[in-house]
Short mmCIF file of N, CA and C in Angstrom, two decimals:
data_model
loop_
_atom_site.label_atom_id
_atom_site.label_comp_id
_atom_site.label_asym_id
_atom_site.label_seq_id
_atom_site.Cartn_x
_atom_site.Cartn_y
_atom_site.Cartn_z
N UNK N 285 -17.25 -15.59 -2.03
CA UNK N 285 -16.35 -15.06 -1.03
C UNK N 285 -16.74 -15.54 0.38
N UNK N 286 -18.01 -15.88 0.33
CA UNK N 286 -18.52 -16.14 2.11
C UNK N 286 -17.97 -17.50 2.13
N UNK N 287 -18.02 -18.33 0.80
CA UNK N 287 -17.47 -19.94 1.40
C UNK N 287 -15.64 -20.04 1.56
N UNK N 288 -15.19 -18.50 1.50
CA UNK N 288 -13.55 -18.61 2.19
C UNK N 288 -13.47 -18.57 3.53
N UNK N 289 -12.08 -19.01 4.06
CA UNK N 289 -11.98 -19.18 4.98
C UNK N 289 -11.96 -17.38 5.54
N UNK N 290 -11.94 -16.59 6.59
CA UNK N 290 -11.75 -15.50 7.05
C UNK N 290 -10.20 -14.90 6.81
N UNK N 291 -9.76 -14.22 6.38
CA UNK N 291 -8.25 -14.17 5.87
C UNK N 291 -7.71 -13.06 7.19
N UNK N 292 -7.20 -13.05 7.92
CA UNK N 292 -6.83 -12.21 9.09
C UNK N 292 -6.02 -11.56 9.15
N UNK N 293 -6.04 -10.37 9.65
CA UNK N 293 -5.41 -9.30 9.70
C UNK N 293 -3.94 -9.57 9.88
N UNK N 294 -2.76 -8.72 9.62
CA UNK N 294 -1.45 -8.86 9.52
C UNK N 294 -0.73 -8.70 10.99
N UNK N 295 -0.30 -9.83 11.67
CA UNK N 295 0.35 -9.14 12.62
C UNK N 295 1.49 -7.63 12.56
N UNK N 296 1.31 -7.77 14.42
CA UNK N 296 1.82 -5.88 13.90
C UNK N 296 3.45 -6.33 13.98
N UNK N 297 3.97 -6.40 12.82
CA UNK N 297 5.57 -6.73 13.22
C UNK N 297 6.00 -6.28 11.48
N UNK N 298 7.41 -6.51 12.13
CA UNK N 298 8.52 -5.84 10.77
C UNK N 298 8.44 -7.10 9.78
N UNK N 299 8.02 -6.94 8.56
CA UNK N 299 7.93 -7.99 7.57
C UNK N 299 9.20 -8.29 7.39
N UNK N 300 9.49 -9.49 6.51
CA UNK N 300 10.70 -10.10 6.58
C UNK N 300 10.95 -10.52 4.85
N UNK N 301 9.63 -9.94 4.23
CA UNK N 301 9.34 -10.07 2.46
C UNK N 301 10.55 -9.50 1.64
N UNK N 302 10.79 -10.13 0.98
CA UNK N 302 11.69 -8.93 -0.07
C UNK N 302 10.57 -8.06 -1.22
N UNK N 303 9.71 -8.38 -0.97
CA UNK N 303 8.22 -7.79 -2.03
C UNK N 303 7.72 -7.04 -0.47
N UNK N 304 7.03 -5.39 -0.62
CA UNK N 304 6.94 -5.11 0.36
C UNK N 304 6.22 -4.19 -0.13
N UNK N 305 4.49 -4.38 0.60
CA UNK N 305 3.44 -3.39 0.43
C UNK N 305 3.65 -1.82 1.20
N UNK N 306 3.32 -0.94 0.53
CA UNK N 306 4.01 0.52 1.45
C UNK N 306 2.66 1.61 0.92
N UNK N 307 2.40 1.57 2.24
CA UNK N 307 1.36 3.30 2.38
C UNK N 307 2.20 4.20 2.45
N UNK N 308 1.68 5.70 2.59
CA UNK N 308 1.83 6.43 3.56
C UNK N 308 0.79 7.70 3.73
N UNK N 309 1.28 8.18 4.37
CA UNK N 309 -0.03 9.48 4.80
C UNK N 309 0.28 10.68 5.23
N UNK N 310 -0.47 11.47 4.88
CA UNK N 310 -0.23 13.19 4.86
C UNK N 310 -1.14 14.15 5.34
N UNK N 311 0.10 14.95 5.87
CA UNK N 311 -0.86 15.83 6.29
C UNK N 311 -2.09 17.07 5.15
N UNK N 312 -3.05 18.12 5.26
CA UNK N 312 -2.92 18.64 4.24
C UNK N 312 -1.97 19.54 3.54
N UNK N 313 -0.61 19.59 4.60
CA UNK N 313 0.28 20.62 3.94
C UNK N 313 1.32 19.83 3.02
N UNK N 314 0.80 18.59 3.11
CA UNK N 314 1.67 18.17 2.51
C UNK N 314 3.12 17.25 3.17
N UNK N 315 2.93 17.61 4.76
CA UNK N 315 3.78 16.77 5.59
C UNK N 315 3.91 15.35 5.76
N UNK N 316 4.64 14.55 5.19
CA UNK N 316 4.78 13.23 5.24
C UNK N 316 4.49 12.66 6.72
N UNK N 317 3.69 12.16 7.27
CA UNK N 317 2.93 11.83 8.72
C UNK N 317 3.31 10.45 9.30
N UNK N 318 2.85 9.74 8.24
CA UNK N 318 2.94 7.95 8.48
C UNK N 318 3.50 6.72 7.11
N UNK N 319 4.27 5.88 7.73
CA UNK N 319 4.70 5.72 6.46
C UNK N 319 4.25 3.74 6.88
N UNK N 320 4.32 3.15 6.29
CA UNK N 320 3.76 1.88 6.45
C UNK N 320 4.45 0.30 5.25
N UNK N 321 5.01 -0.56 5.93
CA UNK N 321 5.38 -1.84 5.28
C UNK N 321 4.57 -3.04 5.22
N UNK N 322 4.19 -3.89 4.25
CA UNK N 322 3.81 -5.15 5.02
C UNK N 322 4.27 -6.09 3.84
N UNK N 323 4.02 -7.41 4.25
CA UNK N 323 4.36 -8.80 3.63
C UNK N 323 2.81 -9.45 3.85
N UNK N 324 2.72 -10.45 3.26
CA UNK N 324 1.29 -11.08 3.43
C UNK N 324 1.14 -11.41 4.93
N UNK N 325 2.12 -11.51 6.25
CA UNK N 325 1.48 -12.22 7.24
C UNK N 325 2.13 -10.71 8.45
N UNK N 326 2.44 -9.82 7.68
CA UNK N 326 3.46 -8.91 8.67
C UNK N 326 3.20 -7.41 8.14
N UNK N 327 2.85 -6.36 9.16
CA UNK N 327 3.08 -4.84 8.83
C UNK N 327 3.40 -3.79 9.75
N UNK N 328 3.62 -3.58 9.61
CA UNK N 328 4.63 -1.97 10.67
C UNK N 328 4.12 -0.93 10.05
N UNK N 329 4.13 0.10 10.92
CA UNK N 329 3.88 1.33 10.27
C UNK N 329 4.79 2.52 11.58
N UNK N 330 5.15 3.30 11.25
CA UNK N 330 5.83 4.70 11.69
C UNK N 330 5.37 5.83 11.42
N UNK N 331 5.51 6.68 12.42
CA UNK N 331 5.43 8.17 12.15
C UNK N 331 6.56 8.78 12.18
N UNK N 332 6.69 9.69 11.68
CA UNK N 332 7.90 10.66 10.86
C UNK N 332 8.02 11.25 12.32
N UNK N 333 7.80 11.11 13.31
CA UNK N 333 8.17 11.50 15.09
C UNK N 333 8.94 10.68 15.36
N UNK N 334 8.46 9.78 15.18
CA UNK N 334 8.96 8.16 15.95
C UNK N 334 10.75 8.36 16.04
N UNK N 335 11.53 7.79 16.79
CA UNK N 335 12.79 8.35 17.15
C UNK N 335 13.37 6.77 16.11
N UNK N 336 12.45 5.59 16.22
CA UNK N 336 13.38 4.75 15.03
C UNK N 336 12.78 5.06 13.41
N UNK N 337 11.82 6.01 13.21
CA UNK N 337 11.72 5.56 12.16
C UNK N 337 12.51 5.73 10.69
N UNK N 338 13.55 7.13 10.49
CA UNK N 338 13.96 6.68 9.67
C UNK N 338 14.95 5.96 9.47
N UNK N 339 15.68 5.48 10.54
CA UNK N 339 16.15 3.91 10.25
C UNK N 339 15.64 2.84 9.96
N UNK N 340 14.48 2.86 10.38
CA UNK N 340 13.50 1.51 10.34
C UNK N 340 13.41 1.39 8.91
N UNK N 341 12.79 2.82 7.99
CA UNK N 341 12.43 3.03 6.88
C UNK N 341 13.55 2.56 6.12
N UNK N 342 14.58 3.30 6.19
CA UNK N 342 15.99 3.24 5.45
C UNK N 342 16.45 1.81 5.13
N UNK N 343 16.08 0.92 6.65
CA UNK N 343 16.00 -0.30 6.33
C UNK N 343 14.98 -1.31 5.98
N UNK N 344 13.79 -1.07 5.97
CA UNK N 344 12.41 -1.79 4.84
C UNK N 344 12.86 -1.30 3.65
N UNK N 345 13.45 -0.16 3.40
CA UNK N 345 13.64 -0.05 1.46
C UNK N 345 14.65 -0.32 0.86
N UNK N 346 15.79 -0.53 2.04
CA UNK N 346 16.66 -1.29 1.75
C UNK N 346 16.75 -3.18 1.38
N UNK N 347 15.98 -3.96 1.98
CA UNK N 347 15.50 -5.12 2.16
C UNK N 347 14.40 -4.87 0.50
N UNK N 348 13.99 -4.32 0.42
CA UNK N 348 12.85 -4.31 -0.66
C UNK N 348 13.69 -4.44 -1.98
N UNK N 349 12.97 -5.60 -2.76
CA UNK N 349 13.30 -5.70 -4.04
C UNK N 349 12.40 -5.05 -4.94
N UNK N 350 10.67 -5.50 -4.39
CA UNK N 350 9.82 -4.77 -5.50
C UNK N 350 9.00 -4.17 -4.23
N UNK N 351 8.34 -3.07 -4.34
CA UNK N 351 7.24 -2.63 -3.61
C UNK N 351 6.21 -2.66 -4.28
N UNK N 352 4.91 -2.19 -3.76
CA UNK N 352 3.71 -2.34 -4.31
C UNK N 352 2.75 -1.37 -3.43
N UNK N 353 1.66 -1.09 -3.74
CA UNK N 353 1.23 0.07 -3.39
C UNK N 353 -0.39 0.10 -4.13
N UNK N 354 -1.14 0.95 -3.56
CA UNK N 354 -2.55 1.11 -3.84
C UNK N 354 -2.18 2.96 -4.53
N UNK N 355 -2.00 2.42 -5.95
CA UNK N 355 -1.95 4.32 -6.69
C UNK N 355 -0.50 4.50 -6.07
N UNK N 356 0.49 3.66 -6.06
CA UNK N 356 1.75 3.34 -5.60
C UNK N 356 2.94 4.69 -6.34
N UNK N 357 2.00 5.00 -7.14
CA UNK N 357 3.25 6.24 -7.78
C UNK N 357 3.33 7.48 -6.89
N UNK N 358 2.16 7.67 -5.93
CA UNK N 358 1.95 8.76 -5.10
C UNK N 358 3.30 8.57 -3.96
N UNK N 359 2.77 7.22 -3.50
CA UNK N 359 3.59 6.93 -2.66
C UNK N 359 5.21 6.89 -3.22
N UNK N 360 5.52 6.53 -4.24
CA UNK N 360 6.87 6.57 -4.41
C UNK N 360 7.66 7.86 -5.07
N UNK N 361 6.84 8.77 -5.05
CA UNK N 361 7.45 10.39 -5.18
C UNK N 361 7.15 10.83 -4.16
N UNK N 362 6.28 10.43 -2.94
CA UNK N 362 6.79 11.11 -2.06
C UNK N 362 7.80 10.38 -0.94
N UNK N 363 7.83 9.05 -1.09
CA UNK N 363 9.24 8.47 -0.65
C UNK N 363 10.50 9.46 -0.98
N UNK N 364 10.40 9.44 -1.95
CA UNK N 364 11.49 9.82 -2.93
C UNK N 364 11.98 11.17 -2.22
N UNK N 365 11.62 12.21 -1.38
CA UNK N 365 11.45 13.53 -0.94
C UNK N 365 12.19 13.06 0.35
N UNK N 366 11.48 11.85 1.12
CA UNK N 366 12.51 12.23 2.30
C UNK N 366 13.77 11.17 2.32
N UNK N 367 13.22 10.27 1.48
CA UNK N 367 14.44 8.72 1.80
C UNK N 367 15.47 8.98 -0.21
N UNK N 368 16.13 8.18 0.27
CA UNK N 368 16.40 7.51 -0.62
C UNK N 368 15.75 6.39 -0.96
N UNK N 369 15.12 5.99 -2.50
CA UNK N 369 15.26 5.17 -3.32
C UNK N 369 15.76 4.74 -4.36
N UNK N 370 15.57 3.37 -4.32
CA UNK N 370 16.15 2.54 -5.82
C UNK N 370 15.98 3.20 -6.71
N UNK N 371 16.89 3.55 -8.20
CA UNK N 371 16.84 4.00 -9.33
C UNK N 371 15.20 3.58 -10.08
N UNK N 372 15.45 2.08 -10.05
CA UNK N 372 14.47 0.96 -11.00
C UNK N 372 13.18 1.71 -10.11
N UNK N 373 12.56 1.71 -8.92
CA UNK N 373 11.47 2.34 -8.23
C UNK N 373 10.65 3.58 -9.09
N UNK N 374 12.22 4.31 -8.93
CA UNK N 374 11.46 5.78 -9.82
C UNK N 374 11.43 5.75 -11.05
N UNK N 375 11.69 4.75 -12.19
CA UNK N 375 11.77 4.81 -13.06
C UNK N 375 10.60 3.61 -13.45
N UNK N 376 9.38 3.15 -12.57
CA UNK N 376 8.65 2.70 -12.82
C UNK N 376 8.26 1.08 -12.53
N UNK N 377 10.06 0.67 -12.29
CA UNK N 377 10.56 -0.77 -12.72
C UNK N 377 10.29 -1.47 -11.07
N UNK N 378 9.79 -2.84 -11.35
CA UNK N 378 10.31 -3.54 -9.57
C UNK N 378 8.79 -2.67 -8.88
N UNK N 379 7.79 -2.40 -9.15
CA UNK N 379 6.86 -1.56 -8.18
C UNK N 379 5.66 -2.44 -9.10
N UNK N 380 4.52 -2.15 -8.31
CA UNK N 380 3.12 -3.23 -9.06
C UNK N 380 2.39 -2.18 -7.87
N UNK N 381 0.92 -1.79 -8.64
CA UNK N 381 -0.25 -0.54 -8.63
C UNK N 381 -1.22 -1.97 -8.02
N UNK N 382 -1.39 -2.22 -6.88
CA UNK N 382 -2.81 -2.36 -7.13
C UNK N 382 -4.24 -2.18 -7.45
N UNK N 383 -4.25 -1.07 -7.59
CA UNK N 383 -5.28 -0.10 -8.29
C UNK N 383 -5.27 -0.86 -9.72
N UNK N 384 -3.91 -0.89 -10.06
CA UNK N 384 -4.15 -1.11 -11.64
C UNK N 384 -3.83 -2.07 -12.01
N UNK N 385 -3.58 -3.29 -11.15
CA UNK N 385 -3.90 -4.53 -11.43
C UNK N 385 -5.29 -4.74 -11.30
N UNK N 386 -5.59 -4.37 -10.68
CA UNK N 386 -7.70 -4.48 -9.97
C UNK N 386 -8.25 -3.80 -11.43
N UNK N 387 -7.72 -2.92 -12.27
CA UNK N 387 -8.32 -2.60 -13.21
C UNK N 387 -8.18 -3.60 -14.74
N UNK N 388 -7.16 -3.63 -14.59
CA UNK N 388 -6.50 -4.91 -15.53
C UNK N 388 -7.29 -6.13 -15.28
N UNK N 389 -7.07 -6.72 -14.53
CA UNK N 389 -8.03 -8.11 -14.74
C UNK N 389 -9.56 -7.90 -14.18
N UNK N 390 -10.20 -6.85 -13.84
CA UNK N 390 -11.64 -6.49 -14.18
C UNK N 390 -11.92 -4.87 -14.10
N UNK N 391 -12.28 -4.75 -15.61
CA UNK N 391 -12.92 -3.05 -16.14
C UNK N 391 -14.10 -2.93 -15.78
N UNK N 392 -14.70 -3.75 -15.06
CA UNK N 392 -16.10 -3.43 -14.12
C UNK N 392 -16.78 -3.78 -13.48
N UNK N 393 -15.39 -3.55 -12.57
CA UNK N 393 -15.81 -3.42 -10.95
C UNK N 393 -16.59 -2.27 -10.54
N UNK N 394 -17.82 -2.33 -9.52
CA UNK N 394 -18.22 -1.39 -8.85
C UNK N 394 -16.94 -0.29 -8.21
N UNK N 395 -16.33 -0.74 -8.19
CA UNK N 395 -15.12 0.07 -6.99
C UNK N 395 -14.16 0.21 -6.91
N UNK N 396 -13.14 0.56 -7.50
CA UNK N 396 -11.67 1.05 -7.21
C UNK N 396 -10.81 0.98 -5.95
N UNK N 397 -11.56 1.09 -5.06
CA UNK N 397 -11.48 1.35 -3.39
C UNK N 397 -10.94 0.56 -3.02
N UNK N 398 -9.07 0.15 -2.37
CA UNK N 398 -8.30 -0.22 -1.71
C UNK N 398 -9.11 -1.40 -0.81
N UNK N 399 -10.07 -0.85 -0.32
CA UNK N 399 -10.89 -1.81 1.36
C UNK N 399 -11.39 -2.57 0.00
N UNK N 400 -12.52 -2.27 -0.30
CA UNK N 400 -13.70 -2.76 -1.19
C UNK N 400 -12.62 -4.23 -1.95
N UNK N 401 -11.84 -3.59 -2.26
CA UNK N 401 -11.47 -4.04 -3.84
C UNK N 401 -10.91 -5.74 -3.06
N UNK N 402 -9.74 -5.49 -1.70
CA UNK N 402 -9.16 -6.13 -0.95
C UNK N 402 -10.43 -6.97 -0.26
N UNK N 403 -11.76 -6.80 0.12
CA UNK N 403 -12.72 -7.48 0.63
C UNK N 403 -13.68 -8.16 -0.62
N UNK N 404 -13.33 -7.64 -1.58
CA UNK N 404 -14.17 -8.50 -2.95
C UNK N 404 -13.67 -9.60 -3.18
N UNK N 405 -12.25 -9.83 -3.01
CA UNK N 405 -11.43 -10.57 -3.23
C UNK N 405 -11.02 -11.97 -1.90
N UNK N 406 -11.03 -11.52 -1.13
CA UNK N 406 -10.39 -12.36 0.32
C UNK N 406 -11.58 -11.96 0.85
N UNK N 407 -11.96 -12.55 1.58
CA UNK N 407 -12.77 -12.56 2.79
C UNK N 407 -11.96 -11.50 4.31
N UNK N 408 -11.77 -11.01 4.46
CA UNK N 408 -11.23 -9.98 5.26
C UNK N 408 -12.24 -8.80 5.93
N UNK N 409 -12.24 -8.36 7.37
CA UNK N 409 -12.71 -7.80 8.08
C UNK N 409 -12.49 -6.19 7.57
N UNK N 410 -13.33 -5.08 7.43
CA UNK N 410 -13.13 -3.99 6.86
C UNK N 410 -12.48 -3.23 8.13
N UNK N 411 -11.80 -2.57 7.99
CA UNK N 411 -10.80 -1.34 8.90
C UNK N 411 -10.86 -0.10 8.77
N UNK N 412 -11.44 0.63 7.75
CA UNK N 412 -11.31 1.77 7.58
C UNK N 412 -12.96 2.66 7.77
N UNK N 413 -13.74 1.96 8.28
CA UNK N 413 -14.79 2.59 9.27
C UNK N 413 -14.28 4.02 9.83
N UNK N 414 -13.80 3.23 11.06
CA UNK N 414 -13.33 4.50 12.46
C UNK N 414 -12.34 5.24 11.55
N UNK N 415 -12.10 5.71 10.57
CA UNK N 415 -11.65 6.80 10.43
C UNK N 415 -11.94 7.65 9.09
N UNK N 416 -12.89 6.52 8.44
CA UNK N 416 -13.41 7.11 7.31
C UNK N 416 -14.49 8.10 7.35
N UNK N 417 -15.26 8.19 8.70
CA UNK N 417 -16.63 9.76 8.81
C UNK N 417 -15.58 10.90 8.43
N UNK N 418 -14.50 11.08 9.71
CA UNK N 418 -13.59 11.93 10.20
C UNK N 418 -12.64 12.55 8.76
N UNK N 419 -12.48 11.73 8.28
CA UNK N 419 -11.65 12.28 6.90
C UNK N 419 -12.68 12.64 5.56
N UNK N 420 -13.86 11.92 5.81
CA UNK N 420 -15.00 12.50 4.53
C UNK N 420 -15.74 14.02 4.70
N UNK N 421 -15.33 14.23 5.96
CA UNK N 421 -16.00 15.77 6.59
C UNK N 421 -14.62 16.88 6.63
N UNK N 422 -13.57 16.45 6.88
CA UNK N 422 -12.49 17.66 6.73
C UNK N 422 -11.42 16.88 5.95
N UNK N 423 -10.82 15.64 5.43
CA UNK N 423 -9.83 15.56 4.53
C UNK N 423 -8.65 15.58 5.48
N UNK N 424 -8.61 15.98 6.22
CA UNK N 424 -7.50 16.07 7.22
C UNK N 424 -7.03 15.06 8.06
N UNK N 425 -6.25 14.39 7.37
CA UNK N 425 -5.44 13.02 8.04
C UNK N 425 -4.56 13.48 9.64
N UNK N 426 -4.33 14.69 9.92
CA UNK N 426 -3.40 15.18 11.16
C UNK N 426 -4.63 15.04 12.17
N UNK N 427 -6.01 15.45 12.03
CA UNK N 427 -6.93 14.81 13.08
C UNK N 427 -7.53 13.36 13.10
N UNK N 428 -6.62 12.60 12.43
CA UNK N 428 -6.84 10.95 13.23
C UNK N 428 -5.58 10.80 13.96
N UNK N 429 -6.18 10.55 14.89
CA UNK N 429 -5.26 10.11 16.22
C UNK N 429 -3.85 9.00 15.43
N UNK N 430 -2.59 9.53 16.11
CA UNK N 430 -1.07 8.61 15.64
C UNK N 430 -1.89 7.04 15.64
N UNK N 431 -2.28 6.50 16.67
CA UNK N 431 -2.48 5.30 16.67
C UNK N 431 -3.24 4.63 15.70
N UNK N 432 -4.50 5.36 15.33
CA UNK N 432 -5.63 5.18 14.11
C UNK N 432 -4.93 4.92 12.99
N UNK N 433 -4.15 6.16 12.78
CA UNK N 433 -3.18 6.56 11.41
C UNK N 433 -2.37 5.56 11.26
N UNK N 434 -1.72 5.36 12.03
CA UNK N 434 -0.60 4.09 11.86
C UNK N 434 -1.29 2.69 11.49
N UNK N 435 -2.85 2.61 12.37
CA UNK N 435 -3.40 1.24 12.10
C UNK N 435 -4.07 0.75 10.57
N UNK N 436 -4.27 2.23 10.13
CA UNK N 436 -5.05 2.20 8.62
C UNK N 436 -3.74 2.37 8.24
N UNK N 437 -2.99 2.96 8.11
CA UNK N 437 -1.91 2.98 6.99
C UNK N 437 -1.11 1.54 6.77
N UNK N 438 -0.92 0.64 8.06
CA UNK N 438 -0.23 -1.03 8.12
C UNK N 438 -1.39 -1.71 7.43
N UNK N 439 -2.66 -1.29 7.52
CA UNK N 439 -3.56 -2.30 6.63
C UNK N 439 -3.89 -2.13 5.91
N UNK N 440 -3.57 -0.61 5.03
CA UNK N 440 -3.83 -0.22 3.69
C UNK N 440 -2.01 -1.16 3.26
N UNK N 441 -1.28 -0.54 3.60
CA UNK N 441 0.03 -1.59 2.94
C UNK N 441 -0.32 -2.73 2.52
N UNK N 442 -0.62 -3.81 3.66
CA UNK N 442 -0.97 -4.70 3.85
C UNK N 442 -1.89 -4.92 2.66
N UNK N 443 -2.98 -4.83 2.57
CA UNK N 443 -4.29 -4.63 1.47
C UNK N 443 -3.66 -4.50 0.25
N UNK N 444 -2.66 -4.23 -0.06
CA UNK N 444 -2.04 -3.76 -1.26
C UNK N 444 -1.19 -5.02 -1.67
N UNK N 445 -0.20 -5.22 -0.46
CA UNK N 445 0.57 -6.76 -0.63
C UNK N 445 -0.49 -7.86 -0.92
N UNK N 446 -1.77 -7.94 -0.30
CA UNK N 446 -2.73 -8.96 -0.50
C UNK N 446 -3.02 -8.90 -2.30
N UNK N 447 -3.94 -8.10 -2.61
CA UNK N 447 -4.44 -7.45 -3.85
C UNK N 447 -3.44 -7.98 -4.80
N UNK N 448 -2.31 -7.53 -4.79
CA UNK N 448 -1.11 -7.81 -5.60
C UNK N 448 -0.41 -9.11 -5.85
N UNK N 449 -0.14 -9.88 -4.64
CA UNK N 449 -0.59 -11.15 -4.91
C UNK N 449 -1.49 -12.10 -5.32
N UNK N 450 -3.11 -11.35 -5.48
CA UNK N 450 -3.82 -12.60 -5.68
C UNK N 450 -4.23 -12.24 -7.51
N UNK N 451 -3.53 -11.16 -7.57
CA UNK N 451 -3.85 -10.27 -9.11
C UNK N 451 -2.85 -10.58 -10.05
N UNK N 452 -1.61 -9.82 -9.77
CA UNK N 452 -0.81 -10.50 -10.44
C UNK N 452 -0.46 -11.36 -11.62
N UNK N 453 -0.15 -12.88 -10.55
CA UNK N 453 0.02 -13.86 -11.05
C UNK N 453 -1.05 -14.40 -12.67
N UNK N 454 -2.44 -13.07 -12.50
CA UNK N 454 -3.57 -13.57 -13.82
C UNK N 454 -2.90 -12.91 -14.63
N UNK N 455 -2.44 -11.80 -14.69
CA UNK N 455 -1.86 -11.11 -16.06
C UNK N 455 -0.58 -11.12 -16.61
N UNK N 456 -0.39 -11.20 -17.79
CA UNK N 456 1.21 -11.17 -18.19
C UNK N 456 1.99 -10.20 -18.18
N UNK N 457 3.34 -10.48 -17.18
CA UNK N 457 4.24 -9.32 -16.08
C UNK N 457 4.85 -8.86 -17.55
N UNK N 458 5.05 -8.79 -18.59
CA UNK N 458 5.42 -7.89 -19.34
C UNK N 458 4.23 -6.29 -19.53
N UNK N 459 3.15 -6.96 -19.74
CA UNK N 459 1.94 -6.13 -19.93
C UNK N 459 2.25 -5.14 -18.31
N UNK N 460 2.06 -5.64 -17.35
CA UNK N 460 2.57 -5.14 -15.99
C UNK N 460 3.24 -3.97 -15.87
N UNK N 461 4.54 -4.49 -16.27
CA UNK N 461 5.90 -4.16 -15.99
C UNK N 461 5.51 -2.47 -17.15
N UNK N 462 4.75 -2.48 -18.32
CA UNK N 462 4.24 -1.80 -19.07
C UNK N 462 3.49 -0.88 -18.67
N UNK N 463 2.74 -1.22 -17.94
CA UNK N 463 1.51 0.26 -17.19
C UNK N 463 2.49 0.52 -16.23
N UNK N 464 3.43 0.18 -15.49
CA UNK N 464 3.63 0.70 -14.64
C UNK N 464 4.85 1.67 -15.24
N UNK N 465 5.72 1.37 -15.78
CA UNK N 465 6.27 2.01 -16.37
C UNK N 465 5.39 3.42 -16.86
N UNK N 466 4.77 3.00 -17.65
CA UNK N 466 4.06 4.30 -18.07
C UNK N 466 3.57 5.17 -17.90
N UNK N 467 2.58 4.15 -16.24
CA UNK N 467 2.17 5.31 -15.30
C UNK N 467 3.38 6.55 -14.72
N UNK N 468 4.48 6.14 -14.51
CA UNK N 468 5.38 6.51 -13.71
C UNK N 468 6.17 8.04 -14.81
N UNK N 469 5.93 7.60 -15.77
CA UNK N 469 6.65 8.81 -17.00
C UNK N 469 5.19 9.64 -17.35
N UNK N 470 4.10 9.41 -16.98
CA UNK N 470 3.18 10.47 -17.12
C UNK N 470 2.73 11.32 -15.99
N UNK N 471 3.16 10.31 -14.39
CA UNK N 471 2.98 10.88 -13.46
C UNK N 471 3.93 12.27 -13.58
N UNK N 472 5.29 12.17 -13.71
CA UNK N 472 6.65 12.72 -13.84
C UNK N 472 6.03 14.22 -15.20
#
């Protein structure tokens, strides 16, 4: 990994992917907080304040053919609560886990971990420092500052669009298309 080139962070802009990595983040009551897009060179992120965001949103999931996601089923039931989504989404179809691609083409890895898993892989600068003390001592995503929140949630997306691309392409998208499905009717 040290003889790659440095793989750099996503500018902060509206991706233009029809494949589209998506965080989001909560409060502990359960309040949908921050919601997040990216493409391999592009990510945005919003807060559920923000005066564009659910247009913005309405239109990243509109533009989206497949999404992808780190434990991506979380994220797409709780999409599902404030937006509209695609049928194929909730029913498993058109979405890719990076979690469970990272498990699929290696059962032993030290780490599961979104950062870890995304820095094992690419050479990439870690981000989730400054806000990882703060959430290991109270869990409470509403005390990281909007700006923090928004910056980890565009590079957790992001991290996910990466992951998913470089994973992928090793395993056969029927097998894929299979866990995810499955995950999605056991989540349910």
């Amino acid at each position: 990994n040290l003889q790659k080139e440095e793989t750099p962070w996503p500018k902060e802009a509206r991706p233009t992917s029809t494949t589209l990595g998506i965080d989001t983040e909560w409060g502990k009551d359960g309040t949908l907080l921050t919601i997040a897009f990216a493409d391999g060179d592009s990510a945005i992120a919003y807060e559920t304040g923000d005066p564009e965001c659910t247009e913005q949103v309405t239109s990243l999931l509109a533009q989206a053919k497949v999404v992808v996601g780190h434990s991506v089923v979380s994220d797409i039931e709780a999409l599902s609560k404030n937006f509209t989504l695609k049928s194929k989404w909730i029913a498993g179809k058109k979405i890719y886990d990076s979690l469970s691609l990272s498990r699929m083409t290696n059962e032993n890895r030290l780490s599961y971990e979104l950062e870890n898993i995304v820095c094992s892989l690419l050479r990439v600068t870690p981000w989730k420092y400054n806000t990882a003390e703060l959430l290991a001592s109270s869990g409470d995503m509403t005390l990281i500052s909007p700006s923090l929140r928004k910056e980890r949630c565009r590079l957790d997306a992001w991290a996910a669009r990466k992951i998913s691309a470089e994973l992928h392409p090793l395993l056969p998208p029927r097998l894929v298309e299979f866990t995810q499905e499955t995950a999605h009717v056991l989540s349910r």
